[in-house]
PDB file of C-alpha atoms in Angstrom:
ATOM      1  CA  MET X   1     108.226  49.203-108.457  1.00 48.00           C
ATOM      2  CA  ASP X   2     105.021  51.287-107.693  1.00 48.00           C
ATOM      3  CA  TRP X   3     102.638  52.994-110.503  1.00 43.00           C
ATOM      4  CA  ARG X   4     104.362  56.166-110.101  1.00 49.00           C
ATOM      5  CA  GLN X   5     107.591  54.606-110.838  1.00 60.00           C
ATOM      6  CA  GLN X   6     106.238  52.725-113.510  1.00 53.00           C
ATOM      7  CA  THR X   7     104.435  55.400-115.104  1.00 45.00           C
ATOM      8  CA  ILE X   8     107.666  57.586-115.169  1.00 46.00           C
ATOM      9  CA  GLN X   9     109.877  54.642-116.918  1.00 58.00           C
ATOM     10  CA  ASN X  10     107.122  53.357-118.949  1.00 51.00           C
ATOM     11  CA  VAL X  11     105.603  56.564-120.253  1.00 46.00           C
ATOM     12  CA  PHE X  12     107.784  59.271-119.710  1.00 47.00           C
ATOM     13  CA  GLY X  13     111.452  57.601-120.423  1.00 61.00           C
ATOM     14  CA  GLY X  14     112.372  57.753-116.955  1.00 67.00           C
ATOM     15  CA  ASN X  15     111.952  61.476-117.136  1.00 66.00           C
ATOM     16  CA  GLU X  16     110.795  62.291-113.556  1.00 69.00           C
ATOM     17  CA  GLN X  17     110.378  65.948-113.998  1.00 69.00           C
ATOM     18  CA  ARG X  18     108.057  65.427-117.055  1.00 61.00           C
ATOM     19  CA  PHE X  19     106.096  63.044-115.158  1.00 48.00           C
ATOM     20  CA  GLU X  20     105.683  65.615-112.305  1.00 58.00           C
ATOM     21  CA  LYS X  21     104.800  68.346-114.810  1.00 59.00           C
ATOM     22  CA  ALA X  22     102.223  66.287-116.649  1.00 51.00           C
ATOM     23  CA  TYR X  23     100.770  65.311-112.981  1.00 46.00           C
ATOM     24  CA  GLN X  24     100.143  68.716-111.976  1.00 52.00           C
ATOM     25  CA  GLU X  25      98.655  69.846-115.031  1.00 50.00           C
ATOM     26  CA  ALA X  26      96.126  66.863-114.890  1.00 44.00           C
ATOM     27  CA  VAL X  27      95.129  67.648-111.222  1.00 39.00           C
ATOM     28  CA  THR X  28      94.527  71.269-112.026  1.00 46.00           C
ATOM     29  CA  GLU X  29      92.539  70.399-115.125  1.00 45.00           C
ATOM     30  CA  ALA X  30      90.501  68.055-112.604  1.00 41.00           C
ATOM     31  CA  ILE X  31      89.959  70.628-109.954  1.00 39.00           C
ATOM     32  CA  SER X  32      88.905  72.948-112.797  1.00 43.00           C
ATOM     33  CA  GLU X  33      86.203  70.737-113.716  1.00 46.00           C
ATOM     34  CA  ALA X  34      84.957  69.666-110.319  1.00 47.00           C
ATOM     35  CA  VAL X  35      81.458  70.065-109.361  1.00 49.00           C
ATOM     36  CA  SER X  36      80.691  71.548-105.828  1.00 49.00           C
ATOM     37  CA  TRP X  37      78.194  69.665-103.759  1.00 46.00           C
ATOM     38  CA  LYS X  38      76.547  72.667-102.833  1.00 53.00           C
ATOM     39  CA  ASP X  39      75.914  73.782-106.560  1.00 48.00           C
ATOM     40  CA  LEU X  40      74.690  70.236-107.173  1.00 42.00           C
ATOM     41  CA  ALA X  41      72.329  70.503-104.241  1.00 49.00           C
ATOM     42  CA  LEU X  42      70.822  73.578-105.529  1.00 51.00           C
ATOM     43  CA  SER X  43      70.724  72.417-108.887  1.00 50.00           C
ATOM     44  CA  ALA X  44      68.581  69.523-107.445  1.00 48.00           C
ATOM     45  CA  THR X  45      66.102  71.567-105.552  1.00 53.00           C
ATOM     46  CA  VAL X  46      65.844  75.154-107.085  1.00 55.00           C
ATOM     47  CA  LEU X  47      63.192  75.031-109.668  1.00 67.00           C
ATOM     48  CA  PRO X  48      64.225  71.605-111.389  1.00 74.00           C
ATOM     49  CA  ASN X  49      61.378  71.877-113.913  1.00 83.00           C
ATOM     50  CA  LEU X  50      63.215  74.932-115.471  1.00 82.00           C
ATOM     51  CA  GLU X  51      66.575  72.908-115.847  1.00 88.00           C
ATOM     52  CA  GLY X  52      66.222  72.137-119.475  1.00 90.00           C
ATOM     53  CA  GLN X  53      64.825  75.544-120.557  1.00 92.00           C
ATOM     54  CA  THR X  54      67.722  77.477-118.381  1.00 92.00           C
ATOM     55  CA  LYS X  55      70.398  75.326-120.196  1.00 93.00           C
ATOM     56  CA  ASP X  56      68.672  76.150-123.362  1.00 93.00           C
ATOM     57  CA  LEU X  57      68.982  79.734-122.782  1.00 94.00           C
ATOM     58  CA  ILE X  58      72.827  79.306-121.890  1.00 94.00           C
ATOM     59  CA  GLU X  59      73.448  77.516-125.100  1.00 94.00           C
ATOM     60  CA  ARG X  60      71.340  79.936-127.237  1.00 94.00           C
ATOM     61  CA  ARG X  61      73.050  82.881-126.120  1.00 95.00           C
ATOM     62  CA  LEU X  62      76.598  81.836-125.685  1.00 96.00           C
ATOM     63  CA  GLY X  63      76.141  79.547-128.889  1.00 95.00           C
ATOM     64  CA  TYR X  64      77.713  76.584-126.596  1.00 95.00           C
ATOM     65  CA  LEU X  65      77.119  75.040-123.404  1.00 94.00           C
ATOM     66  CA  PRO X  66      80.118  75.275-120.884  1.00 93.00           C
ATOM     67  CA  HIS X  67      81.048  72.131-118.739  1.00 89.00           C
ATOM     68  CA  PRO X  68      78.500  71.865-115.632  1.00 87.00           C
ATOM     69  CA  ALA X  69      81.300  72.982-113.167  1.00 85.00           C
ATOM     70  CA  VAL X  70      80.908  76.727-114.908  1.00 89.00           C
ATOM     71  CA  THR X  71      77.079  76.690-115.152  1.00 90.00           C
ATOM     72  CA  LEU X  72      75.573  75.136-112.298  1.00 83.00           C
ATOM     73  CA  HIS X  73      76.663  77.929-110.059  1.00 85.00           C
ATOM     74  CA  TYR X  74      74.634  80.373-111.919  1.00 88.00           C
ATOM     75  CA  GLU X  75      71.778  78.193-113.185  1.00 89.00           C
ATOM     76  CA  PRO X  76      69.402  78.638-109.877  1.00 85.00           C
ATOM     77  CA  TYR X  77      69.496  82.378-110.366  1.00 87.00           C
ATOM     78  CA  LEU X  78      68.705  82.108-114.166  1.00 90.00           C
ATOM     79  CA  ARG X  79      65.800  79.675-113.362  1.00 89.00           C
ATOM     80  CA  ALA X  80      64.481  82.305-110.950  1.00 87.00           C
ATOM     81  CA  LEU X  81      64.363  84.847-113.426  1.00 87.00           C
ATOM     82  CA  LEU X  82      62.608  82.447-116.004  1.00 90.00           C
ATOM     83  CA  GLN X  83      59.945  81.973-113.462  1.00 87.00           C
ATOM     84  CA  SER X  84      59.193  85.469-112.931  1.00 89.00           C
ATOM     85  CA  TYR X  85      58.851  85.992-116.592  1.00 89.00           C
ATOM     86  CA  HIS X  86      56.683  83.317-116.990  1.00 87.00           C
ATOM     87  CA  GLN X  87      54.622  84.670-113.958  1.00 89.00           C
ATOM     88  CA  GLY X  88      54.446  88.145-115.253  1.00 90.00           C
ATOM     89  CA  THR X  89      56.547  89.485-112.431  1.00 88.00           C
ATOM     90  CA  LEU X  90      59.191  90.467-114.814  1.00 87.00           C
ATOM     91  CA  SER X  91      58.840  92.279-117.860  1.00 90.00           C
ATOM     92  CA  SER X  92      60.375  91.155-121.420  1.00 91.00           C
ATOM     93  CA  ASP X  93      62.823  93.652-121.388  1.00 91.00           C
ATOM     94  CA  ALA X  94      63.901  93.396-117.601  1.00 91.00           C
ATOM     95  CA  PHE X  95      64.273  89.466-118.369  1.00 90.00           C
ATOM     96  CA  THR X  96      66.391  90.086-121.305  1.00 91.00           C
ATOM     97  CA  GLU X  97      68.806  92.583-119.263  1.00 92.00           C
ATOM     98  CA  GLN X  98      69.194  90.596-116.228  1.00 91.00           C
ATOM     99  CA  ALA X  99      69.549  87.354-118.076  1.00 93.00           C
ATOM    100  CA  GLU X 100      72.209  88.998-120.216  1.00 93.00           C
ATOM    101  CA  GLU X 101      74.295  90.070-117.197  1.00 93.00           C
ATOM    102  CA  HIS X 102      74.346  86.646-115.704  1.00 91.00           C
ATOM    103  CA  LEU X 103      75.080  85.083-119.010  1.00 96.00           C
ATOM    104  CA  LYS X 104      78.368  87.185-119.421  1.00 96.00           C
ATOM    105  CA  LEU X 105      79.108  85.782-115.692  1.00 95.00           C
ATOM    106  CA  ILE X 106      78.943  82.348-117.084  1.00 95.00           C
ATOM    107  CA  ARG X 107      80.942  83.495-120.252  1.00 96.00           C
ATOM    108  CA  ASN X 108      83.410  85.157-118.116  1.00 96.00           C
ATOM    109  CA  ALA X 109      84.122  82.156-115.635  1.00 94.00           C
ATOM    110  CA  ASP X 110      84.725  79.771-118.582  1.00 95.00           C
ATOM    111  CA  MET X 111      87.060  82.192-120.307  1.00 96.00           C
ATOM    112  CA  LEU X 112      89.300  82.087-117.106  1.00 92.00           C
ATOM    113  CA  HIS X 113      91.016  78.918-118.307  1.00 87.00           C
ATOM    114  CA  TYR X 114      92.056  80.828-121.243  1.00 91.00           C
ATOM    115  CA  SER X 115      92.686  84.596-120.222  1.00 90.00           C
ATOM    116  CA  SER X 116      96.495  84.371-119.361  1.00 87.00           C
ATOM    117  CA  PRO X 117      98.292  86.748-121.340  1.00 85.00           C
ATOM    118  CA  GLU X 118     101.039  84.906-121.993  1.00 83.00           C
ATOM    119  CA  PRO X 119     100.306  81.234-122.773  1.00 76.00           C
ATOM    120  CA  ALA X 120     102.364  78.631-120.920  1.00 73.00           C
ATOM    121  CA  PRO X 121     105.359  77.449-122.529  1.00 77.00           C
ATOM    122  CA  HIS X 122     104.129  73.767-122.722  1.00 76.00           C
ATOM    123  CA  PHE X 123     101.128  75.145-124.623  1.00 80.00           C
ATOM    124  CA  VAL X 124     103.119  76.913-127.189  1.00 81.00           C
ATOM    125  CA  GLN X 125     105.326  73.622-127.457  1.00 83.00           C
ATOM    126  CA  SER X 126     102.037  71.612-128.085  1.00 82.00           C
ATOM    127  CA  TYR X 127     100.779  74.010-130.699  1.00 82.00           C
ATOM    128  CA  GLN X 128     103.881  74.034-132.496  1.00 85.00           C
ATOM    129  CA  LYS X 129     103.898  70.352-132.276  1.00 83.00           C
ATOM    130  CA  MET X 130     100.419  69.798-133.648  1.00 81.00           C
ATOM    131  CA  PHE X 131     100.248  72.622-136.287  1.00 83.00           C
ATOM    132  CA  GLY X 132     101.453  70.770-139.057  1.00 81.00           C
ATOM    133  CA  ILE X 133      98.753  68.160-138.639  1.00 80.00           C
ATOM    134  CA  TYR X 134      95.571  70.288-138.009  1.00 81.00           C
ATOM    135  CA  GLY X 135      97.003  74.091-138.205  1.00 84.00           C
ATOM    136  CA  GLY X 136      95.886  74.803-141.509  1.00 87.00           C
ATOM    137  CA  LYS X 137      92.362  73.361-141.712  1.00 88.00           C
ATOM    138  CA  VAL X 138      91.853  75.162-138.031  1.00 91.00           C
ATOM    139  CA  LYS X 139      93.311  78.560-139.355  1.00 92.00           C
ATOM    140  CA  GLU X 140      91.051  78.449-142.291  1.00 93.00           C
ATOM    141  CA  ARG X 141      87.945  77.422-140.576  1.00 93.00           C
ATOM    142  CA  LEU X 142      88.304  80.470-137.805  1.00 95.00           C
ATOM    143  CA  THR X 143      89.224  82.865-140.476  1.00 95.00           C
ATOM    144  CA  ARG X 144      86.320  81.992-142.636  1.00 95.00           C
ATOM    145  CA  PHE X 145      83.701  82.499-139.540  1.00 95.00           C
ATOM    146  CA  LEU X 146      85.652  85.344-138.284  1.00 95.00           C
ATOM    147  CA  GLY X 147      86.145  87.284-141.516  1.00 95.00           C
ATOM    148  CA  TYR X 148      89.789  87.832-140.824  1.00 96.00           C
ATOM    149  CA  GLU X 149      92.624  85.759-139.702  1.00 95.00           C
ATOM    150  CA  PRO X 150      93.314  86.411-135.935  1.00 95.00           C
ATOM    151  CA  ARG X 151      96.440  87.199-134.300  1.00 94.00           C
ATOM    152  CA  LEU X 152      98.258  84.168-133.079  1.00 91.00           C
ATOM    153  CA  GLU X 153      98.324  85.966-129.522  1.00 92.00           C
ATOM    154  CA  HIS X 154      94.366  85.724-129.652  1.00 95.00           C
ATOM    155  CA  SER X 155      93.822  82.551-131.252  1.00 94.00           C
ATOM    156  CA  LEU X 156      96.830  80.254-129.898  1.00 92.00           C
ATOM    157  CA  MET X 157      94.428  79.139-126.955  1.00 91.00           C
ATOM    158  CA  ALA X 158      91.349  78.263-129.451  1.00 93.00           C
ATOM    159  CA  GLU X 159      93.395  76.751-132.097  1.00 92.00           C
ATOM    160  CA  LEU X 160      94.832  74.395-129.485  1.00 89.00           C
ATOM    161  CA  TRP X 161      91.566  73.188-128.151  1.00 87.00           C
ATOM    162  CA  LEU X 162      90.351  72.572-131.568  1.00 89.00           C
ATOM    163  CA  PHE X 163      93.365  70.582-132.077  1.00 86.00           C
ATOM    164  CA  ASP X 164      93.044  68.618-128.997  1.00 83.00           C
ATOM    165  CA  LEU X 165      89.119  67.832-130.016  1.00 83.00           C
ATOM    166  CA  MET X 166      90.510  66.580-133.532  1.00 80.00           C
ATOM    167  CA  ALA X 167      93.187  64.456-131.932  1.00 78.00           C
ATOM    168  CA  ARG X 168      90.481  62.572-130.100  1.00 74.00           C
ATOM    169  CA  ASP X 169      88.976  61.720-133.013  1.00 64.00           C
ATOM    170  CA  THR X 170      85.519  62.518-131.441  1.00 61.00           C
ATOM    171  CA  VAL X 171      84.377  65.729-133.520  1.00 66.00           C
ATOM    172  CA  ARG X 172      83.375  65.777-137.100  1.00 73.00           C
ATOM    173  CA  LEU X 173      82.999  69.419-138.176  1.00 77.00           C
ATOM    174  CA  PRO X 174      80.513  70.501-140.852  1.00 83.00           C
ATOM    175  CA  GLU X 175      80.824  73.260-143.038  1.00 84.00           C
ATOM    176  CA  GLY X 176      78.445  75.484-140.798  1.00 87.00           C
ATOM    177  CA  LEU X 177      78.810  77.091-137.496  1.00 88.00           C
ATOM    178  CA  THR X 178      78.676  74.632-134.462  1.00 92.00           C
ATOM    179  CA  ALA X 179      78.947  74.912-130.949  1.00 93.00           C
ATOM    180  CA  VAL X 180      82.511  74.030-130.703  1.00 92.00           C
ATOM    181  CA  ASP X 181      83.095  77.058-133.455  1.00 94.00           C
ATOM    182  CA  PHE X 182      81.126  79.267-131.045  1.00 95.00           C
ATOM    183  CA  LYS X 183      83.512  78.404-128.256  1.00 95.00           C
ATOM    184  CA  ALA X 184      86.706  78.689-130.240  1.00 95.00           C
ATOM    185  CA  LEU X 185      85.307  82.204-131.433  1.00 97.00           C
ATOM    186  CA  THR X 186      84.549  83.323-128.015  1.00 97.00           C
ATOM    187  CA  ILE X 187      87.935  82.613-126.761  1.00 96.00           C
ATOM    188  CA  ILE X 188      89.284  84.664-129.419  1.00 97.00           C
ATOM    189  CA  ARG X 189      87.118  87.613-129.329  1.00 97.00           C
ATOM    190  CA  TYR X 190      87.472  87.609-125.446  1.00 97.00           C
ATOM    191  CA  ARG X 191      91.284  87.679-125.556  1.00 96.00           C
ATOM    192  CA  GLU X 192      91.252  90.279-128.261  1.00 97.00           C
ATOM    193  CA  ILE X 193      89.566  92.638-126.008  1.00 97.00           C
ATOM    194  CA  LEU X 194      91.301  91.489-122.752  1.00 96.00           C
ATOM    195  CA  LEU X 195      94.822  91.949-124.394  1.00 95.00           C
ATOM    196  CA  SER X 196      93.642  95.383-125.997  1.00 96.00           C
ATOM    197  CA  GLN X 197      91.414  97.010-123.425  1.00 97.00           C
ATOM    198  CA  GLY X 198      91.418  94.730-120.120  1.00 96.00           C
ATOM    199  CA  LYS X 199      89.843  92.363-118.318  1.00 95.00           C
ATOM    200  CA  ALA X 200      86.866  94.679-117.376  1.00 96.00           C
ATOM    201  CA  ALA X 201      86.162  95.473-120.974  1.00 97.00           C
ATOM    202  CA  ALA X 202      86.421  92.036-122.134  1.00 97.00           C
ATOM    203  CA  ASP X 203      84.196  90.767-119.167  1.00 97.00           C
ATOM    204  CA  VAL X 204      81.251  93.317-120.406  1.00 96.00           C
ATOM    205  CA  SER X 205      81.927  92.385-124.357  1.00 97.00           C
ATOM    206  CA  ALA X 206      79.097  91.205-126.196  1.00 95.00           C
ATOM    207  CA  LEU X 207      78.325  87.550-126.589  1.00 96.00           C
ATOM    208  CA  LEU X 208      78.125  85.675-129.673  1.00 93.00           C
ATOM    209  CA  GLY X 209      75.008  83.976-129.595  1.00 87.00           C
ATOM    210  CA  ALA X 210      71.329  84.744-130.346  1.00 77.00           C
ATOM    211  CA  LEU X 211      69.801  87.274-127.888  1.00 65.00           C
ATOM    212  CA  PRO X 212      68.263  85.782-125.181  1.00 55.00           C
ATOM    213  CA  THR X 213      64.369  85.135-125.100  1.00 53.00           C
ATOM    214  CA  ALA X 214      61.962  83.405-122.323  1.00 51.00           C
TER     215      ALA X 214
END
C-alpha cells in the first residue's frame, strides 16, 4: 500500500473523494505561498540595505506584514522610493503619494485569496463546525474593533482565518489591536466595499494602518 492509499485509508476513512479535495486544496495553498526566484533575486540585489525599512513601511501602513510571496514582488520599487526620498530627489508629499499607491497594490494582492463573492462550500462547512468553539470570542473581538457587528458575508473569511490561528494554539491575542486583527479587519473592510461597490472601488479603498512616512 503506497502513501496515497495509506492516507486515504487512515486519515480519510477510505473516502477517496475527500482525499482528492483536501490534496488539491493543499496544492493550491502551497502555490499561493510560493516565492518566485526572480523576486528573490531582486530582493537580494536591489538596495538590500533598505530591506528592513521597507518591511517596516509595509507593516506600519497595512497594520500587518503579508507573506513574502505577496510582498517581495513590490519591495524593490518601495526601496527605490525610499532611496529617492533620502537623497532629496523625491519630496515628502511625492513619496507619500507614490508609496500609498504601491502599498495598496500589496494589500490588493493579499486580498485575492479572500475576494470570492461566494465562499466555497467547504469554507462554510468549516465555519459552521468551528463557530461553536471560537465564534463568540472572535465575533466579539471584531465587533469591538469595528464599532459594529459585521455581516457574515463580509466577515466569514476573516473569522475563519482567526479560527485557524486559534486552533493552532500559537497565538495569544491581548486586549488591544494586533497585526492579526489588522489583517482580519482589512479582509472585512475590503469585502464590504468589494460586494457593495465592486473590485475597482475596493482596490482604491483606504488602508487601515498609519500613514506612510520615510
